[in-house]
mmCIF file of N, CA and C in Angstrom:
data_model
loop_
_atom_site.group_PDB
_atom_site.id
_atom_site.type_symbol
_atom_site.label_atom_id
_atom_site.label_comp_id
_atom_site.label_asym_id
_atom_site.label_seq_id
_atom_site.Cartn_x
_atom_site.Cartn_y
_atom_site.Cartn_z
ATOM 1 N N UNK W 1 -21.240 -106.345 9.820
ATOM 2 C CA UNK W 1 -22.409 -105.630 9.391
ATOM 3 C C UNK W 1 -23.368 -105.401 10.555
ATOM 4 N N UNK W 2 -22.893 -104.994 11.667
ATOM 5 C CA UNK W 2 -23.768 -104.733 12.698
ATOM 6 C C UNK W 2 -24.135 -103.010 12.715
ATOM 7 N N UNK W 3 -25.765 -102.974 12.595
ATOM 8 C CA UNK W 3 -25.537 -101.329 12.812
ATOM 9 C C UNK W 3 -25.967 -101.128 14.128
ATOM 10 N N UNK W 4 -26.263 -101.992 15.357
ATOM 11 C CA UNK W 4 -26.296 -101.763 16.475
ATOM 12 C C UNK W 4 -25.226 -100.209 16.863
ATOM 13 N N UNK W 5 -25.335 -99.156 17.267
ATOM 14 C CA UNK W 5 -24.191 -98.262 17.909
ATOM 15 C C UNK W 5 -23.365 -98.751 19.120
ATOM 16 N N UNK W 6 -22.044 -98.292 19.208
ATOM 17 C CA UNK W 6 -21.518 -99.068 20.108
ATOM 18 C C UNK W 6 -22.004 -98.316 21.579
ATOM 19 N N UNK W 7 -21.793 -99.153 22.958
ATOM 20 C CA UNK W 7 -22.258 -99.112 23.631
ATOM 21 C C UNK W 7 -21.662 -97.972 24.868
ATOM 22 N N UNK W 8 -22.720 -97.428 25.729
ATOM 23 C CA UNK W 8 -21.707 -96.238 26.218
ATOM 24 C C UNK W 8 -20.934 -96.754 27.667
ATOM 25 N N UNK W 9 -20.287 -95.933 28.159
ATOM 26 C CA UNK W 9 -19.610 -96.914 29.375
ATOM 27 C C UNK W 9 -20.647 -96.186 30.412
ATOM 28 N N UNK W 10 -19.987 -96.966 31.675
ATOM 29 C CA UNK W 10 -20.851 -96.871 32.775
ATOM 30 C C UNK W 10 -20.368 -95.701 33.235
ATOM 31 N N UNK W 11 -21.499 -94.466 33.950
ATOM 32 C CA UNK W 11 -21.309 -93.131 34.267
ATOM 33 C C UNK W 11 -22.065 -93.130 35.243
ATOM 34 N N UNK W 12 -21.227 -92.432 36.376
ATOM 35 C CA UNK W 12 -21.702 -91.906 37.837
ATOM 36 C C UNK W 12 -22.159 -90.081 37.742
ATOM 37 N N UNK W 13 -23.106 -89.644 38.543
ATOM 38 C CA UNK W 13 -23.062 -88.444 38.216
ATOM 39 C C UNK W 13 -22.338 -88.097 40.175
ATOM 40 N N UNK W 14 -22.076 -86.964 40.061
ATOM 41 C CA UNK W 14 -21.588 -86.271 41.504
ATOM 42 C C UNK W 14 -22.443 -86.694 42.712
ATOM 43 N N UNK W 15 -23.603 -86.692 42.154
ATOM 44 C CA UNK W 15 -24.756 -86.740 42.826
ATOM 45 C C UNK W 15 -25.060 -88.364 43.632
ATOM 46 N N UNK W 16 -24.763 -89.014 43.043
ATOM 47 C CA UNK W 16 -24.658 -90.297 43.183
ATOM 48 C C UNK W 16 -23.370 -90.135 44.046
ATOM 49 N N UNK W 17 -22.104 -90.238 43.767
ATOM 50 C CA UNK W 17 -21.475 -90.265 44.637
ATOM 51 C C UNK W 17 -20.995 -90.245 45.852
ATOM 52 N N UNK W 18 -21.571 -88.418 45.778
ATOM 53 C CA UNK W 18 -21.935 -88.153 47.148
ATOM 54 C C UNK W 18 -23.113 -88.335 48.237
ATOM 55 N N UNK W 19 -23.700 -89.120 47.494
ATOM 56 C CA UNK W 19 -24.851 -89.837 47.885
ATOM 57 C C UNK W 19 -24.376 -91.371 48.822
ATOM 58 N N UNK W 20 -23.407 -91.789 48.060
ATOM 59 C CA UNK W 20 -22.902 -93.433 48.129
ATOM 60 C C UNK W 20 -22.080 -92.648 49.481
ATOM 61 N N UNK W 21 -21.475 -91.861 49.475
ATOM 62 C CA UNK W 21 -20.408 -91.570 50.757
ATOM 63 C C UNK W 21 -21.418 -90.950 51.842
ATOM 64 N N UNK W 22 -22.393 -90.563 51.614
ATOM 65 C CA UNK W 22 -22.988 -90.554 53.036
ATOM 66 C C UNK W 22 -23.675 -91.155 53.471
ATOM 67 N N UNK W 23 -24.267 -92.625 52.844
ATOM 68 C CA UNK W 23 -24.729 -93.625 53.139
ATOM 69 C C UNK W 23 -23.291 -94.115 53.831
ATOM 70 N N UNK W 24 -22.347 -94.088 53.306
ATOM 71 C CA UNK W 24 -21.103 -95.071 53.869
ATOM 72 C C UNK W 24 -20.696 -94.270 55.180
ATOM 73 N N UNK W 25 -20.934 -92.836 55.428
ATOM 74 C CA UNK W 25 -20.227 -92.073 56.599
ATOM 75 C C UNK W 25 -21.115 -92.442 57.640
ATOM 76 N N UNK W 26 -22.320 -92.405 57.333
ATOM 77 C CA UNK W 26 -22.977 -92.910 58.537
ATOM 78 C C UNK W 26 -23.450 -94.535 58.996
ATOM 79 N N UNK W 27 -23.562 -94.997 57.897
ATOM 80 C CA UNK W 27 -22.996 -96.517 58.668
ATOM 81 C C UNK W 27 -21.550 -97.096 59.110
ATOM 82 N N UNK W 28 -20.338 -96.347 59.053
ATOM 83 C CA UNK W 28 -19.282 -96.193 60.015
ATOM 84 C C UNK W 28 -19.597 -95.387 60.908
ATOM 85 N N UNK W 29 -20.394 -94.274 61.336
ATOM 86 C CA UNK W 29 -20.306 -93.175 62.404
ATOM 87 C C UNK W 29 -21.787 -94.033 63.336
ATOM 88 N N UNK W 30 -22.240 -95.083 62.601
ATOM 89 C CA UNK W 30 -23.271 -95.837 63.713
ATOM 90 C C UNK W 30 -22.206 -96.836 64.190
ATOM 91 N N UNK W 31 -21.472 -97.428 63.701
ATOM 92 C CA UNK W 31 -20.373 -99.002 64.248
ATOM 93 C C UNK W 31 -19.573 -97.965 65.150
ATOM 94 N N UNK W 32 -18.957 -96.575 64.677
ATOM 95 C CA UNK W 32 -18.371 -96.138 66.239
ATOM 96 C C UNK W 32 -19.199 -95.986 67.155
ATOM 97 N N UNK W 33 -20.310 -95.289 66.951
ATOM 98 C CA UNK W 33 -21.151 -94.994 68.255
ATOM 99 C C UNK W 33 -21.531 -96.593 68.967
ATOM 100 N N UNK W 34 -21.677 -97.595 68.315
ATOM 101 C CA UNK W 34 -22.152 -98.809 68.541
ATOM 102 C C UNK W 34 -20.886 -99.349 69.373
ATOM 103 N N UNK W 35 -19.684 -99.014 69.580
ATOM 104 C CA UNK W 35 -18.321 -99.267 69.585
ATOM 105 C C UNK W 35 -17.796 -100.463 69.272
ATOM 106 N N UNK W 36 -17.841 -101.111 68.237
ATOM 107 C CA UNK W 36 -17.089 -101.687 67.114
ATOM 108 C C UNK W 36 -15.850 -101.650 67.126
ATOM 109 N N UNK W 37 -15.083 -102.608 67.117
ATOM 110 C CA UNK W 37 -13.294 -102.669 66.846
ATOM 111 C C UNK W 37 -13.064 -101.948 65.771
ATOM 112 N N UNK W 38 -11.745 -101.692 65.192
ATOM 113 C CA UNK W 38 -11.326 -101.045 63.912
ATOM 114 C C UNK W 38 -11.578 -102.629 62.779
ATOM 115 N N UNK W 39 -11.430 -104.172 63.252
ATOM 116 C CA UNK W 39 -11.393 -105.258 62.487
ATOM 117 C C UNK W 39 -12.612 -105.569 62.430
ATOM 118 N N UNK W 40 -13.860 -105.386 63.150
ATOM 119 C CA UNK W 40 -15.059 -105.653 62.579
ATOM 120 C C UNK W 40 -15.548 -104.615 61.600
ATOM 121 N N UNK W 41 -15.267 -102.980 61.329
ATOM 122 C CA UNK W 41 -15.619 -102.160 60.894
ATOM 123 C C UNK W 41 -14.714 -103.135 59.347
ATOM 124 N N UNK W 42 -13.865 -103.495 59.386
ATOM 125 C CA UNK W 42 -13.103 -103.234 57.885
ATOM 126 C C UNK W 42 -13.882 -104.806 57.860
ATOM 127 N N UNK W 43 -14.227 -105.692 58.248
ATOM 128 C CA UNK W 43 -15.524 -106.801 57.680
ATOM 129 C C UNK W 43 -16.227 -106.177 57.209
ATOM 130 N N UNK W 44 -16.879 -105.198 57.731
ATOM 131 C CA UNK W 44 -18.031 -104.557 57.295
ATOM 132 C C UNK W 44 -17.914 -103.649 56.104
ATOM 133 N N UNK W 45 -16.637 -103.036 55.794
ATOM 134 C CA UNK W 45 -16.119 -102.047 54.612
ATOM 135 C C UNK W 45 -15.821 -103.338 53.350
ATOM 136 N N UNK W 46 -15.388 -105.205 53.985
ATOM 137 C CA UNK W 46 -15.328 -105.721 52.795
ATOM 138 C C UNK W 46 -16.299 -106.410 52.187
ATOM 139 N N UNK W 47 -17.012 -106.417 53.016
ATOM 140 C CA UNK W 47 -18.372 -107.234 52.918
ATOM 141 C C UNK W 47 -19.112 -105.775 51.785
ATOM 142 N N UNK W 48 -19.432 -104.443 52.064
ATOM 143 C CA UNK W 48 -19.965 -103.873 51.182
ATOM 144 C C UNK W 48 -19.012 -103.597 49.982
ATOM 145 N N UNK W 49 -18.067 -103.862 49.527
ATOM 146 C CA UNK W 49 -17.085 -103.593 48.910
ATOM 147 C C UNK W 49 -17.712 -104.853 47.454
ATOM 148 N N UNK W 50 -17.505 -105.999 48.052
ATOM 149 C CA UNK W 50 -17.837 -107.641 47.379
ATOM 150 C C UNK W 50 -19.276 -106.898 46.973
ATOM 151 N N UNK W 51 -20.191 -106.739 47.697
ATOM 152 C CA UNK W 51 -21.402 -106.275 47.424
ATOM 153 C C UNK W 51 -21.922 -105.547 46.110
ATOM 154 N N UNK W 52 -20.935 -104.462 46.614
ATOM 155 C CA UNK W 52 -21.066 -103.317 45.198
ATOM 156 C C UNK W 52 -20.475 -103.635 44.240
ATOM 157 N N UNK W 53 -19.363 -104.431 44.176
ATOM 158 C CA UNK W 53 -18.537 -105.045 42.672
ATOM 159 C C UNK W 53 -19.755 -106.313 42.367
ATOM 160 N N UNK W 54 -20.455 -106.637 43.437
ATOM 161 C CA UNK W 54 -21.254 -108.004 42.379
ATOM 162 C C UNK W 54 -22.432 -107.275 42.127
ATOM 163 N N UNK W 55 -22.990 -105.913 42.498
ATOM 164 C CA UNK W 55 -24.409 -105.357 42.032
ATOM 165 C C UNK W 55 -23.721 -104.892 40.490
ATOM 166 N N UNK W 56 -22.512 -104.300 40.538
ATOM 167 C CA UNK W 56 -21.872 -103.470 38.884
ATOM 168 C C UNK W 56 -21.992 -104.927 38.057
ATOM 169 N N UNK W 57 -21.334 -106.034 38.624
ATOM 170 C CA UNK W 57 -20.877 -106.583 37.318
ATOM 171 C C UNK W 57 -22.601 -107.115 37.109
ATOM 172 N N UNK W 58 -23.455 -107.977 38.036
ATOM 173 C CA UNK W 58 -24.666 -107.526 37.902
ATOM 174 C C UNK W 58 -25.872 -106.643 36.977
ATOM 175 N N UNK W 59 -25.388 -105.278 37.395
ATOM 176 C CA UNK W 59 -26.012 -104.612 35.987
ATOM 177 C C UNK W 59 -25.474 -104.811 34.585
ATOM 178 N N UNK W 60 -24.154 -104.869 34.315
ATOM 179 C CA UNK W 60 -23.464 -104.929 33.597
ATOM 180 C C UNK W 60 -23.779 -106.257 32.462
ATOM 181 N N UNK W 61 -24.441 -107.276 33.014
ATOM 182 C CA UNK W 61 -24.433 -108.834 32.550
ATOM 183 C C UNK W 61 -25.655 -108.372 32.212
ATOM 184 N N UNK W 62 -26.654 -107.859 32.801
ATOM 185 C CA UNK W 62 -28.200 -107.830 32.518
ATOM 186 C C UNK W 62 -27.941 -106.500 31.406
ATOM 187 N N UNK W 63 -27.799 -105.293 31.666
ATOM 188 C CA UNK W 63 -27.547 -104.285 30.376
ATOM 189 C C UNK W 63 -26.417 -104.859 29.266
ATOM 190 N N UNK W 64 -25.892 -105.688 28.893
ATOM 191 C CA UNK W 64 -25.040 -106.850 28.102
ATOM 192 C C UNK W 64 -26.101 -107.285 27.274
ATOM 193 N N UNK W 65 -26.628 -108.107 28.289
ATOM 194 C CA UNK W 65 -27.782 -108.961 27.274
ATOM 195 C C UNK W 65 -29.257 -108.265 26.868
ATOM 196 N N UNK W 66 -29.420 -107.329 27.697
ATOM 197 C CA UNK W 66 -30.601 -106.379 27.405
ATOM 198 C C UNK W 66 -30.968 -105.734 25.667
ATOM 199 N N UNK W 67 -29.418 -105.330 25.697
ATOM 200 C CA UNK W 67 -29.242 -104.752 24.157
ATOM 201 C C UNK W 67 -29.109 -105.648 23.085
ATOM 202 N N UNK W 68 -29.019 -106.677 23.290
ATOM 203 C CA UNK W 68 -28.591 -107.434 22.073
ATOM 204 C C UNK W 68 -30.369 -107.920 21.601
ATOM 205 N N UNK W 69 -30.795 -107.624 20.274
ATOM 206 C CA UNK W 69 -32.235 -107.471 19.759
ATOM 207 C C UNK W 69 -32.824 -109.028 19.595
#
């Protein structure tokens, strides 16, 4: 007997996207100019990688419990 509606999934718009990739093109196009190995650059691609999966699940735990009244 819940009339809560069910909940919508998580949505990126284009805009965002291409937003997230040119934040990411130019902090690789500063580590080349900086001249950076190819193995410190991919630290740096896993380190923001861990980052962005713990900000999603992050929102995800807080909009979880947000909705529940």
């Amino acid at each position: 007997m819940n009339n809560s509606p069910p909940s919508r999934p998580f949505q990126f718009g284009v805009g965002t996207l291409l937003g997230l990739m040119f934040v990411v093109a130019v902090l690789f196009g500063l580590l080349r100019w900086m001249g950076a190995t190819p193995s410190q650059c991919l630290i740096v691609m896993a380190v923001l990688t861990v980052a962005l999966l713990a900000a999603v699940a992050l929102i995800a735990t807080i909009s979880r419990t947000s909705d529940k009244p």
